[in-house]
mmCIF file of C-alpha atoms in Angstrom:
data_model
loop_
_atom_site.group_PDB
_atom_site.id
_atom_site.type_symbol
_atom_site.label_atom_id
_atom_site.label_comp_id
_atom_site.label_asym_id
_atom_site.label_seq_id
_atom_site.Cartn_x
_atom_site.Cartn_y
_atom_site.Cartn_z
ATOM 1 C CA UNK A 549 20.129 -12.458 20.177
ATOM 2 C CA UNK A 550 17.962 -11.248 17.233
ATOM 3 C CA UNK A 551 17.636 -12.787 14.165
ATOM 4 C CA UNK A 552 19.213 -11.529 10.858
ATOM 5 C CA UNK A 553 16.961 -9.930 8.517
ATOM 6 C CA UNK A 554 19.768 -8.574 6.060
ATOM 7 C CA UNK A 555 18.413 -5.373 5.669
ATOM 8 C CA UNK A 556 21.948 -3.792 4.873
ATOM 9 C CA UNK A 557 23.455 -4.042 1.136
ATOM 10 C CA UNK A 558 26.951 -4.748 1.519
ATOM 11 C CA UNK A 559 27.282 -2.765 -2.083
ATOM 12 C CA UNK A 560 27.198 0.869 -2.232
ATOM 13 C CA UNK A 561 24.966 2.649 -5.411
ATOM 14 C CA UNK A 562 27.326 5.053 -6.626
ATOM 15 C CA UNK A 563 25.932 8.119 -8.570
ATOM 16 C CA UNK A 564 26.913 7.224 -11.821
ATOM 17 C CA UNK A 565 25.289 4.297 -11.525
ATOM 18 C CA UNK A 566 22.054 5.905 -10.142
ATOM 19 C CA UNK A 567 22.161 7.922 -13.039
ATOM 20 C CA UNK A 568 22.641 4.851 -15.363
ATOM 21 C CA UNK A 569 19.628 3.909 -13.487
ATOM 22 C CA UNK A 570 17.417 7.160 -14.241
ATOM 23 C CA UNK A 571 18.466 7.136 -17.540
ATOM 24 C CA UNK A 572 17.569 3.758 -18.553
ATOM 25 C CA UNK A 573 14.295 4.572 -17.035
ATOM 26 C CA UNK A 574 13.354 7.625 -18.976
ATOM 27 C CA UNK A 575 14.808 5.912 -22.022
ATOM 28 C CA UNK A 576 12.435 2.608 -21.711
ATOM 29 C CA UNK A 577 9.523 5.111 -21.124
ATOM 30 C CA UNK A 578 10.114 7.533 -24.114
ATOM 31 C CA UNK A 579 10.380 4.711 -26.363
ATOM 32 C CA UNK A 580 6.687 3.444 -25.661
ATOM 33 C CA UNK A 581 4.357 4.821 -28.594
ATOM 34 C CA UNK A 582 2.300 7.584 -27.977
ATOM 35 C CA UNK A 583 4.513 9.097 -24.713
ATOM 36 C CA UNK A 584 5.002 12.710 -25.758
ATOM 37 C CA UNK A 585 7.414 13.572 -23.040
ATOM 38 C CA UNK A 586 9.055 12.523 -19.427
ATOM 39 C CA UNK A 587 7.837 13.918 -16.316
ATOM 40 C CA UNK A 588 11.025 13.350 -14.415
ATOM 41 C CA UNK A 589 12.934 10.014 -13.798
ATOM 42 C CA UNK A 590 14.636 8.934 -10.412
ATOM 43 C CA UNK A 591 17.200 6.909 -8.888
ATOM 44 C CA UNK A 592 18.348 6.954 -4.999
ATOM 45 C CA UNK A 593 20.392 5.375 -2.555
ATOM 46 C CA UNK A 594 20.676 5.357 1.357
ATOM 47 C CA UNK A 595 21.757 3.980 4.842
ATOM 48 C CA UNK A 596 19.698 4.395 8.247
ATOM 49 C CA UNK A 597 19.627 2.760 11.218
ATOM 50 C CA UNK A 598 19.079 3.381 14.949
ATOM 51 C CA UNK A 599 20.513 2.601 18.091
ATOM 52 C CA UNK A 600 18.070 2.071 20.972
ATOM 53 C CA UNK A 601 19.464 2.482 24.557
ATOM 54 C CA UNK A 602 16.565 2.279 27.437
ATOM 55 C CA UNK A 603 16.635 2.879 31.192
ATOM 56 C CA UNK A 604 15.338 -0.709 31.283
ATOM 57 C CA UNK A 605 18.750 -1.725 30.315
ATOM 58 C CA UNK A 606 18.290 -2.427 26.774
ATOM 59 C CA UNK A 607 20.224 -1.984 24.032
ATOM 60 C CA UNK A 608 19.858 -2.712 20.511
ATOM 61 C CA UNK A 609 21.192 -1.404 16.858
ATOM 62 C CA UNK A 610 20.808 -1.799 13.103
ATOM 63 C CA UNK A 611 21.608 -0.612 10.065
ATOM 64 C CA UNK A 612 19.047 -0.703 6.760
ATOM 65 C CA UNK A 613 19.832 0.550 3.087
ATOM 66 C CA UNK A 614 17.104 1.524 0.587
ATOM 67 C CA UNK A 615 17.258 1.376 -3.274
ATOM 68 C CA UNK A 616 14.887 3.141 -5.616
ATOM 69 C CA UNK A 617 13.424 3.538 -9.107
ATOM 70 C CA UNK A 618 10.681 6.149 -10.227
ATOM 71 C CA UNK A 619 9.372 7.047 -13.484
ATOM 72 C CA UNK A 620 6.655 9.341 -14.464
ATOM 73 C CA UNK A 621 5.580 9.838 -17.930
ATOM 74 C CA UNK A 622 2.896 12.279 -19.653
ATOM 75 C CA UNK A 623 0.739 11.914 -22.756
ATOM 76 C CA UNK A 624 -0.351 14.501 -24.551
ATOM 77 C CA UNK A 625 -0.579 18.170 -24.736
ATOM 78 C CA UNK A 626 -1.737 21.320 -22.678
ATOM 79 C CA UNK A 627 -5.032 20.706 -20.812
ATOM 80 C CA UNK A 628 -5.819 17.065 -22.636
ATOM 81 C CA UNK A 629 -2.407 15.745 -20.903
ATOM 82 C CA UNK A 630 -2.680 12.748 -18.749
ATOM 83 C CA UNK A 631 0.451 11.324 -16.730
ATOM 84 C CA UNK A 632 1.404 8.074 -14.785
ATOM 85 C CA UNK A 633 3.876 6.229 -13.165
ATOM 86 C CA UNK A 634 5.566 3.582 -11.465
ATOM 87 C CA UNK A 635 8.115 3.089 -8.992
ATOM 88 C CA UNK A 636 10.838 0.155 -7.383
ATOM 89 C CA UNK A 637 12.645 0.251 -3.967
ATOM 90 C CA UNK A 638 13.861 -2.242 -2.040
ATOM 91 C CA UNK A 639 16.462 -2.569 0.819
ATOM 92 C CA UNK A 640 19.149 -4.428 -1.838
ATOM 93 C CA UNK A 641 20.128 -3.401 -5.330
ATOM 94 C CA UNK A 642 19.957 -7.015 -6.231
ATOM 95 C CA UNK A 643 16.371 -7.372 -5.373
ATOM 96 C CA UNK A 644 15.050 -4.268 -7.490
ATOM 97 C CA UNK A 645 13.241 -4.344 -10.409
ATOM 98 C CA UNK A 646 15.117 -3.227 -13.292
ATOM 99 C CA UNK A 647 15.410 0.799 -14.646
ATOM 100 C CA UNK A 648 14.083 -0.494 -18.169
ATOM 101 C CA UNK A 649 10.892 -2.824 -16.744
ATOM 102 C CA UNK A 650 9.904 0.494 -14.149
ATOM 103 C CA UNK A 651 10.003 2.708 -16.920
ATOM 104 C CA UNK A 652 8.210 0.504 -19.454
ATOM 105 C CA UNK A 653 5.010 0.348 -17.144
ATOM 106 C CA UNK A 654 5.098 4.020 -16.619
ATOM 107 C CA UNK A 655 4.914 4.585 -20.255
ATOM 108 C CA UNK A 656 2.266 1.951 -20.864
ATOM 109 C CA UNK A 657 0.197 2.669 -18.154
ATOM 110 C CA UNK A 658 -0.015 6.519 -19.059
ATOM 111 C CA UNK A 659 -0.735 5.402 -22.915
ATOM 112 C CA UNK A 660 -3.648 3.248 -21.893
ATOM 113 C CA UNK A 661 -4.620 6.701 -19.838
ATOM 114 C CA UNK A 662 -5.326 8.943 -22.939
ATOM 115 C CA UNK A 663 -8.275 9.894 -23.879
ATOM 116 C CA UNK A 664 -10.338 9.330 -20.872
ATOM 117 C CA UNK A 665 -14.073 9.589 -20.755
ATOM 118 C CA UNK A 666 -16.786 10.838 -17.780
ATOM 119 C CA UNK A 667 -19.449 8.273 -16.209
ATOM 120 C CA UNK A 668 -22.932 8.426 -14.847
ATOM 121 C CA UNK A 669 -23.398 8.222 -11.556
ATOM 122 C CA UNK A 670 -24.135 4.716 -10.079
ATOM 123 C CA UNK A 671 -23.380 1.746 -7.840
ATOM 124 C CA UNK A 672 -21.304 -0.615 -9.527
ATOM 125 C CA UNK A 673 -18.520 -3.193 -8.031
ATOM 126 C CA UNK A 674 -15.397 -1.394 -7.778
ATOM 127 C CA UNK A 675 -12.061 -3.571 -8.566
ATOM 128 C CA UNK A 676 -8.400 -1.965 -7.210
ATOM 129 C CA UNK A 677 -5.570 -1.985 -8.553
ATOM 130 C CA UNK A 678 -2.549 -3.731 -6.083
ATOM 131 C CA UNK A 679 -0.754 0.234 -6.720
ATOM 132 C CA UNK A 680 -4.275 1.227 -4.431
ATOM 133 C CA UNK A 681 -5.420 -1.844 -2.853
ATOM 134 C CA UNK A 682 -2.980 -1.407 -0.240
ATOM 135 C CA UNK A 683 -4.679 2.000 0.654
ATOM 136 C CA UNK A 684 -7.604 0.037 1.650
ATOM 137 C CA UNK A 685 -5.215 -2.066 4.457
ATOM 138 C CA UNK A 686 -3.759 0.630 5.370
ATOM 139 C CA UNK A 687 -7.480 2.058 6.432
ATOM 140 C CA UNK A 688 -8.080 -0.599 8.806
ATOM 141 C CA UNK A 689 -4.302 -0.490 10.512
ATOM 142 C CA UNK A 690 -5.037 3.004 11.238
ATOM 143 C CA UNK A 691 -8.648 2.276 12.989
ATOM 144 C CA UNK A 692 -6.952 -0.317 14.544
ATOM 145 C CA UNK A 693 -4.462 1.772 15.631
ATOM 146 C CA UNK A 694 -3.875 1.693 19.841
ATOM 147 C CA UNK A 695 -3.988 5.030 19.990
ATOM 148 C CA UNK A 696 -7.532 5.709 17.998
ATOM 149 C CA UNK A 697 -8.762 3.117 20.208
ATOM 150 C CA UNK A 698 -7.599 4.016 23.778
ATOM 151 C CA UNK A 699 -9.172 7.591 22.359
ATOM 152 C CA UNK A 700 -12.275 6.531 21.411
ATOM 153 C CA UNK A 701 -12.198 7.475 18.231
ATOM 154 C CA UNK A 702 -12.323 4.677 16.201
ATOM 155 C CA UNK A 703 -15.153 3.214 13.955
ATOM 156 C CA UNK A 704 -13.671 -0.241 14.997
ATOM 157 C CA UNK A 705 -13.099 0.805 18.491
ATOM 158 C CA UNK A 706 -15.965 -2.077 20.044
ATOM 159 C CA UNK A 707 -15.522 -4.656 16.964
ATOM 160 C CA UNK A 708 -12.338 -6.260 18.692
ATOM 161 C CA UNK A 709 -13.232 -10.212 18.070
ATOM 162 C CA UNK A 710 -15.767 -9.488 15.442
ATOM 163 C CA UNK A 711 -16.090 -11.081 11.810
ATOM 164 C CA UNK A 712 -15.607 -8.352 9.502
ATOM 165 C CA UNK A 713 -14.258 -9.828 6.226
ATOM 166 C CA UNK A 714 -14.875 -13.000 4.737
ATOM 167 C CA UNK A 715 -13.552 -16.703 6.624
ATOM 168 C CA UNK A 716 -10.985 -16.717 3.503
ATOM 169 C CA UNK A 717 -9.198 -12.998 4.434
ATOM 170 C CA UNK A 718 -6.048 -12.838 6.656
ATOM 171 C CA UNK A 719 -3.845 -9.523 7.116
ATOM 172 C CA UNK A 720 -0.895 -10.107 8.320
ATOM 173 C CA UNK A 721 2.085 -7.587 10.019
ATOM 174 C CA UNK A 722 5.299 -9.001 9.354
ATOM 175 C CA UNK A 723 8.379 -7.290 10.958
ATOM 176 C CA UNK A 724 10.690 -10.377 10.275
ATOM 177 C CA UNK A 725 10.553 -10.764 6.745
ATOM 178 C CA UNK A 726 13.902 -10.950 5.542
ATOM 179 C CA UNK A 727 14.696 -8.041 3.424
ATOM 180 C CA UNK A 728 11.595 -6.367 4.249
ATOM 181 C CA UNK A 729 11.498 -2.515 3.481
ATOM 182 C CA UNK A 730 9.667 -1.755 6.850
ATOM 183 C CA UNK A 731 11.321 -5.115 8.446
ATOM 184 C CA UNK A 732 13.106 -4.562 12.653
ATOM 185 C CA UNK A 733 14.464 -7.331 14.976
ATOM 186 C CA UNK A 734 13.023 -4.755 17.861
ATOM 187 C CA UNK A 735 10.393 -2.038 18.249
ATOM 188 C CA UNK A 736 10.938 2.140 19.765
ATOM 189 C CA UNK A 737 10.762 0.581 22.913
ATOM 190 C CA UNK A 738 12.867 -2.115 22.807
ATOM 191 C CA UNK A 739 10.167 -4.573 22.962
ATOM 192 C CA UNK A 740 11.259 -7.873 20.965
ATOM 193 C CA UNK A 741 8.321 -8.066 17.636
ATOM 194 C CA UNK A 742 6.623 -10.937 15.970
ATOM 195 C CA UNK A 743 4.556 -11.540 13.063
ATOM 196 C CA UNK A 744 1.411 -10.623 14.056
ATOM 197 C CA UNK A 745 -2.426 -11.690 12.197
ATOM 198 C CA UNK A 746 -4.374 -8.693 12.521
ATOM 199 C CA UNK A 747 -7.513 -9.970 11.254
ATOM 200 C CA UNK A 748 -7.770 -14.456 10.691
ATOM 201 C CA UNK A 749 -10.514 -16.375 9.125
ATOM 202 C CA UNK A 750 -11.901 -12.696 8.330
ATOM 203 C CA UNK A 751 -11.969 -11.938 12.208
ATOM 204 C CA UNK A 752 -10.659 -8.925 13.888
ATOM 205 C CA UNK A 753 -8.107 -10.462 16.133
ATOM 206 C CA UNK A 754 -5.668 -7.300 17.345
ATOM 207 C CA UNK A 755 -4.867 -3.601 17.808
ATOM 208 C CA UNK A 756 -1.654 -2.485 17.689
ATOM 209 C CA UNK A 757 -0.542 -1.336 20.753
ATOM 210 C CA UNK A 758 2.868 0.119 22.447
ATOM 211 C CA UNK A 759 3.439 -0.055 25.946
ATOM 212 C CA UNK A 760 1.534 3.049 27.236
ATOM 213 C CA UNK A 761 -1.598 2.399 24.806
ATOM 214 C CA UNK A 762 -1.244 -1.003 26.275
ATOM 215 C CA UNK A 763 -1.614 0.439 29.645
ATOM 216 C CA UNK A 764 -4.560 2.564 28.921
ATOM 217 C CA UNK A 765 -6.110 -0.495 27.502
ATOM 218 C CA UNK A 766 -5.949 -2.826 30.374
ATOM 219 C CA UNK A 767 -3.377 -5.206 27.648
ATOM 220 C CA UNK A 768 0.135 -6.137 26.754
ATOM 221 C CA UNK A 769 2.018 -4.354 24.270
ATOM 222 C CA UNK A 770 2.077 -6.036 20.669
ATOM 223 C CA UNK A 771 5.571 -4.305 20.183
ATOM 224 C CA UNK A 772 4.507 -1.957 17.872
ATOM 225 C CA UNK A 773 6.160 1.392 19.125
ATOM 226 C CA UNK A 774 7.802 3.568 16.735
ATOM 227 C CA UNK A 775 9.162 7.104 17.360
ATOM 228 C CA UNK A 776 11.635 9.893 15.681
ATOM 229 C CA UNK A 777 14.794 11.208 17.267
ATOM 230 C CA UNK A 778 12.541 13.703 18.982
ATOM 231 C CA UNK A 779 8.905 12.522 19.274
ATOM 232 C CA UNK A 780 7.229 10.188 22.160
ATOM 233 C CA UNK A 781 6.411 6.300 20.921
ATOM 234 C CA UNK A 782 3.293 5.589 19.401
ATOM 235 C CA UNK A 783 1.985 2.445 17.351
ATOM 236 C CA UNK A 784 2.563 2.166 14.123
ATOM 237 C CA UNK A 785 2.948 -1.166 11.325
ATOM 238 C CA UNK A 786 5.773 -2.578 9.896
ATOM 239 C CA UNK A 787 5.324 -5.113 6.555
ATOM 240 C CA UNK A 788 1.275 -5.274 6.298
ATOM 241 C CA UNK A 789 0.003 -7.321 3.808
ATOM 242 C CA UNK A 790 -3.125 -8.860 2.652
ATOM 243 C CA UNK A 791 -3.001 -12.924 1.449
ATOM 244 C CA UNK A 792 -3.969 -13.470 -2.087
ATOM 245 C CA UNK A 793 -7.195 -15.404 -2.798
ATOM 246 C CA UNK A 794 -7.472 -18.185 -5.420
ATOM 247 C CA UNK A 795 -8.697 -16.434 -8.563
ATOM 248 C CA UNK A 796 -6.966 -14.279 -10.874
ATOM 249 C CA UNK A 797 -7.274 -11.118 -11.555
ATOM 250 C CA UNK A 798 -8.780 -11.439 -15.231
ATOM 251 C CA UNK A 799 -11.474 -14.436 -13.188
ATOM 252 C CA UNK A 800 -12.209 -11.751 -10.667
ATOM 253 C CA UNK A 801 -13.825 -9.375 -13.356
ATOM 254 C CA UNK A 802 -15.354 -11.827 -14.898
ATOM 255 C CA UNK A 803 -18.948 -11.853 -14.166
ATOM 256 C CA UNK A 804 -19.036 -8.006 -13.954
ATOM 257 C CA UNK A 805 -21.217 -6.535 -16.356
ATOM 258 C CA UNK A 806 -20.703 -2.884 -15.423
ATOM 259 C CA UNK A 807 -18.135 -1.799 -13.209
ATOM 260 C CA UNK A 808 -14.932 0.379 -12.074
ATOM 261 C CA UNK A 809 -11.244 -0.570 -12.208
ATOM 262 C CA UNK A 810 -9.522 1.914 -10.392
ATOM 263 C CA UNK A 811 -5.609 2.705 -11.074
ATOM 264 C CA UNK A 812 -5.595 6.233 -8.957
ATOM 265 C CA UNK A 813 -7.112 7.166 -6.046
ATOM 266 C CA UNK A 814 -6.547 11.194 -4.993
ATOM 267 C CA UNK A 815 -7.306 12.845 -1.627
ATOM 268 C CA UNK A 816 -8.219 11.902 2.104
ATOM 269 C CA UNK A 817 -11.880 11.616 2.393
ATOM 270 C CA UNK A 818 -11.592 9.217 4.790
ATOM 271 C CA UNK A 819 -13.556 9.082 8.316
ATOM 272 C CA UNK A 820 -11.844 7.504 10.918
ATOM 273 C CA UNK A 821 -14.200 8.125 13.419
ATOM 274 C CA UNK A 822 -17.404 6.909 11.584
ATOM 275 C CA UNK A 823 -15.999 4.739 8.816
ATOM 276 C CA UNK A 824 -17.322 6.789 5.906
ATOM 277 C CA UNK A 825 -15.083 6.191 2.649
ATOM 278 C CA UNK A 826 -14.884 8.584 -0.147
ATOM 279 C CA UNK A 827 -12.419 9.431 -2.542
ATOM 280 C CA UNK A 828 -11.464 10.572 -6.022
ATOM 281 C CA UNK A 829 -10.077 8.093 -8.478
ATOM 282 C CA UNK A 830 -9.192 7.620 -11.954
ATOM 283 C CA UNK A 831 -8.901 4.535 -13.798
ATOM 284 C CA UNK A 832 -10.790 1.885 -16.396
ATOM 285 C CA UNK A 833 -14.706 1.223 -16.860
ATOM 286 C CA UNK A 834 -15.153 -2.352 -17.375
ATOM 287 C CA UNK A 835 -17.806 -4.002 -19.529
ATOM 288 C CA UNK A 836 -18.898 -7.702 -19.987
ATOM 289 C CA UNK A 837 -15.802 -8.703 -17.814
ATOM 290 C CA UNK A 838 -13.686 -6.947 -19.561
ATOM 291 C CA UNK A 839 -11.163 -3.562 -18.634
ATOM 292 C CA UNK A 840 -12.258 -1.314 -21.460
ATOM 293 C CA UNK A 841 -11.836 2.759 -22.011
ATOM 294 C CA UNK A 842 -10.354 4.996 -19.589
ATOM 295 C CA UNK A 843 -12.070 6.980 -17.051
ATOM 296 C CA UNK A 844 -11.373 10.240 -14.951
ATOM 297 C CA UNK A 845 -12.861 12.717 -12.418
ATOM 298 C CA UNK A 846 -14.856 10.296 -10.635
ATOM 299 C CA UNK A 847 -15.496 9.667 -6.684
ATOM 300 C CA UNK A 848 -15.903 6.590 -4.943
ATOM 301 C CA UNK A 849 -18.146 6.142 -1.840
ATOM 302 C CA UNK A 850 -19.139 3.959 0.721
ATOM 303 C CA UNK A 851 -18.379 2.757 4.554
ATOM 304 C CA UNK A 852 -15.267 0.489 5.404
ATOM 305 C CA UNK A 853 -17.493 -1.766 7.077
ATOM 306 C CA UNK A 854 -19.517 -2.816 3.997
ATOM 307 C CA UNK A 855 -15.787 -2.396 2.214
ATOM 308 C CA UNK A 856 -14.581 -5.019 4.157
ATOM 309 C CA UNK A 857 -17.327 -7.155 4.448
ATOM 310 C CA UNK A 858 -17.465 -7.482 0.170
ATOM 311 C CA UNK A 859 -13.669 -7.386 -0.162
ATOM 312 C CA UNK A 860 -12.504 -10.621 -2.120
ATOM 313 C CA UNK A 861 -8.832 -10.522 -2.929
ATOM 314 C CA UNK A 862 -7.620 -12.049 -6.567
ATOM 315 C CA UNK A 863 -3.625 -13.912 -6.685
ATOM 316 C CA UNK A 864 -1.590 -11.789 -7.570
ATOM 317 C CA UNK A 865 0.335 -10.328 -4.442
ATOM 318 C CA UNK A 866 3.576 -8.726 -4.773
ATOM 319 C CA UNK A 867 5.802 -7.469 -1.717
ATOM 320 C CA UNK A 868 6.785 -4.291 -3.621
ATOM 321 C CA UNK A 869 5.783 -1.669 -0.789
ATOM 322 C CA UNK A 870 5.219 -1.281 2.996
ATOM 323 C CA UNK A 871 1.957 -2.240 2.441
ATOM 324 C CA UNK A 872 0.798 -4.819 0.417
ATOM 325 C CA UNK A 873 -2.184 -6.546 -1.604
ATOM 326 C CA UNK A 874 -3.152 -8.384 -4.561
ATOM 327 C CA UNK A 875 -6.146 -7.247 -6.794
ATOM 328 C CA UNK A 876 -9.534 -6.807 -4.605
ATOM 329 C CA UNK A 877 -13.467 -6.529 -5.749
ATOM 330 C CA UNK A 878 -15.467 -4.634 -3.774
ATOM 331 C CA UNK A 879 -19.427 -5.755 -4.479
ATOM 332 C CA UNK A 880 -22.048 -1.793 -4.527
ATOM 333 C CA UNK A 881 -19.639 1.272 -3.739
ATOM 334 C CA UNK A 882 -21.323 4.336 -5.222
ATOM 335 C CA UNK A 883 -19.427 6.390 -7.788
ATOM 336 C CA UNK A 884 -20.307 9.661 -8.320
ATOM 337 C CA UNK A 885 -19.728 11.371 -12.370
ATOM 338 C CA UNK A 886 -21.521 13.824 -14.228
#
């Protein structure tokens, strides 16, 4: 018997009221001062499911729905146009955040965007945004990752045990949060899941394993196997997040006197292998402890290890995505400018 996560939305979306939706939107967005045009509003609806027969004689079903909001908006003209967004889903209609509120951020957050100004190179503490934070999770779950590790090619591969964040961090894979967008009763394999602490009291406690990385690795499965209609299992998450520390965000920027905000991060340049962390970003130079002009074209570098040994999260968590974090500071990355 597996418990009931009420993933399925008894109500169907129809499509004039997804296009209520993507109206409203646009409409909220437009009407912020200084947006000069839409870049293309969204509403969407769906069922999925699986069922999962094994030749171990399981057999398990269910069904999920998925609602969703997106909103981009652009300031500006020709080659001095800057654009920005936000986004809603969630497995219920009744859960997601309203049409007008999605496309009010998207408007303000591309205002506060104009105008955006270059930045010497230095080393400076770097604060994320929860849109990016998450990226910085999801970094870790993929050098944790049974597969990287029974490979060998993992920066994390011999760290198993080891303190790598601060005594206050926990990350935490949740598969049975009620209503969860990545939330399952049962993994690929049939293999019953639990909430799993990847990392407690800032130590590295877990992979994520199925059952053949398991087997290469000498351990037990954590019941992380997922797979497509066509592809072999291999381990993946389900509803990562990172617990929210004590201070807020405006008492986590406090005592910076120079430093990055970032809203946008853009491309890959991640090393899985050695740990080496660089990326390009966009978002806010802050100044005295406070968030003050915009800035663009810059990169960010540094190693995860030194990432997650500095990381101190603020309290403002949200479960809004798959995965999910509050504000973070991250104490010396390098960013690169003119």
């Amino acid at each position: 018997e597996f418990p009931d996560l009420d993933l399925l939305d008894p109500e169907t979306s129809s499509t004039s009221e997804l296009e209520r939706r993507a109206c409203e939107a646009e409409a909220a967005a437009l009407a912020v001062k200084g947006v000069t045009k839409s870049g293309g509003a969204s509403a969407s609806t769906g069922i999925g499911g699986m069922v999962l027969v094994t030749s171990t004689g399981f057999q398990g079903s269910y069904l999920r729905s998925s609602q969703g909001i997106s909103m981009t908006a652009i300031v500006g003209e020709g080659t001095s146009m800057e654009r920005d967004y936000d986004y809603a889903s969630a497995p219920h209609a009744a859960d997601l955040e309203s049409p007008g509120s999605v496309g009010r951020k998207a408007g303000e957050r591309t205002v506060a965007r104009a105008n955006p100004r270059k930045v010497q190179t230095c080393k400076v503490p770097v604060v994320f945004d929860p849109r990016v934070s998450g990226s910085l999770v999801g970094h870790l779950v993929g050098a944790v990752n049974g597969a990287s590790i029974a490979r060998k090619t993992s920066f994390l591969k011999d760290r198993l045990g080891e303190q790598l964040f601060a005594k206050n961090i926990r990350i935490i894979d949740d598969p049975l949060r009620v209503r969860g967008l990545r939330s399952q009763s049962f993994d690929a394999e049939g293999v019953r899941v639990k909430k799993l602490a990847i990392v407690d009291q800032g130590v590295l406690t877990s992979w994520l394993l199925d059952c053949a990385t398991a087997r290469e690795l000498g351990l037990v499965t954590t019941g992380h196997a997922h797979r497509g209609v066509s592809s072999s299992p291999s381990p993946g998450p389900y509803n990562l997040h990172l617990e929210a520390g004590e201070p807020t965000p405006a008492e986590l920027i406090s005592d910076i006197k120079q430093g990055f905000y970032v809203t946008d991060l853009i491309g890959s340049g991640v090393n899985g292998v050695t740990g080496d962390y660089s990326r390009g970003a966009s978002g806010f130079w802050i100044e005295n402890g406070e968030i003050t002009y915009p800035v663009s074209e810059v990169t960010i570098a540094g190693h995860l290890l030194q990432i997650f040994k500095t990381l101190a999260p603020a309290n403002d968590l949200e479960f809004r995505y798959g995965v999910n974090a509050p504000t973070v500071r991250i104490e010396g990355l390098t960013l690169g400018g003119r």
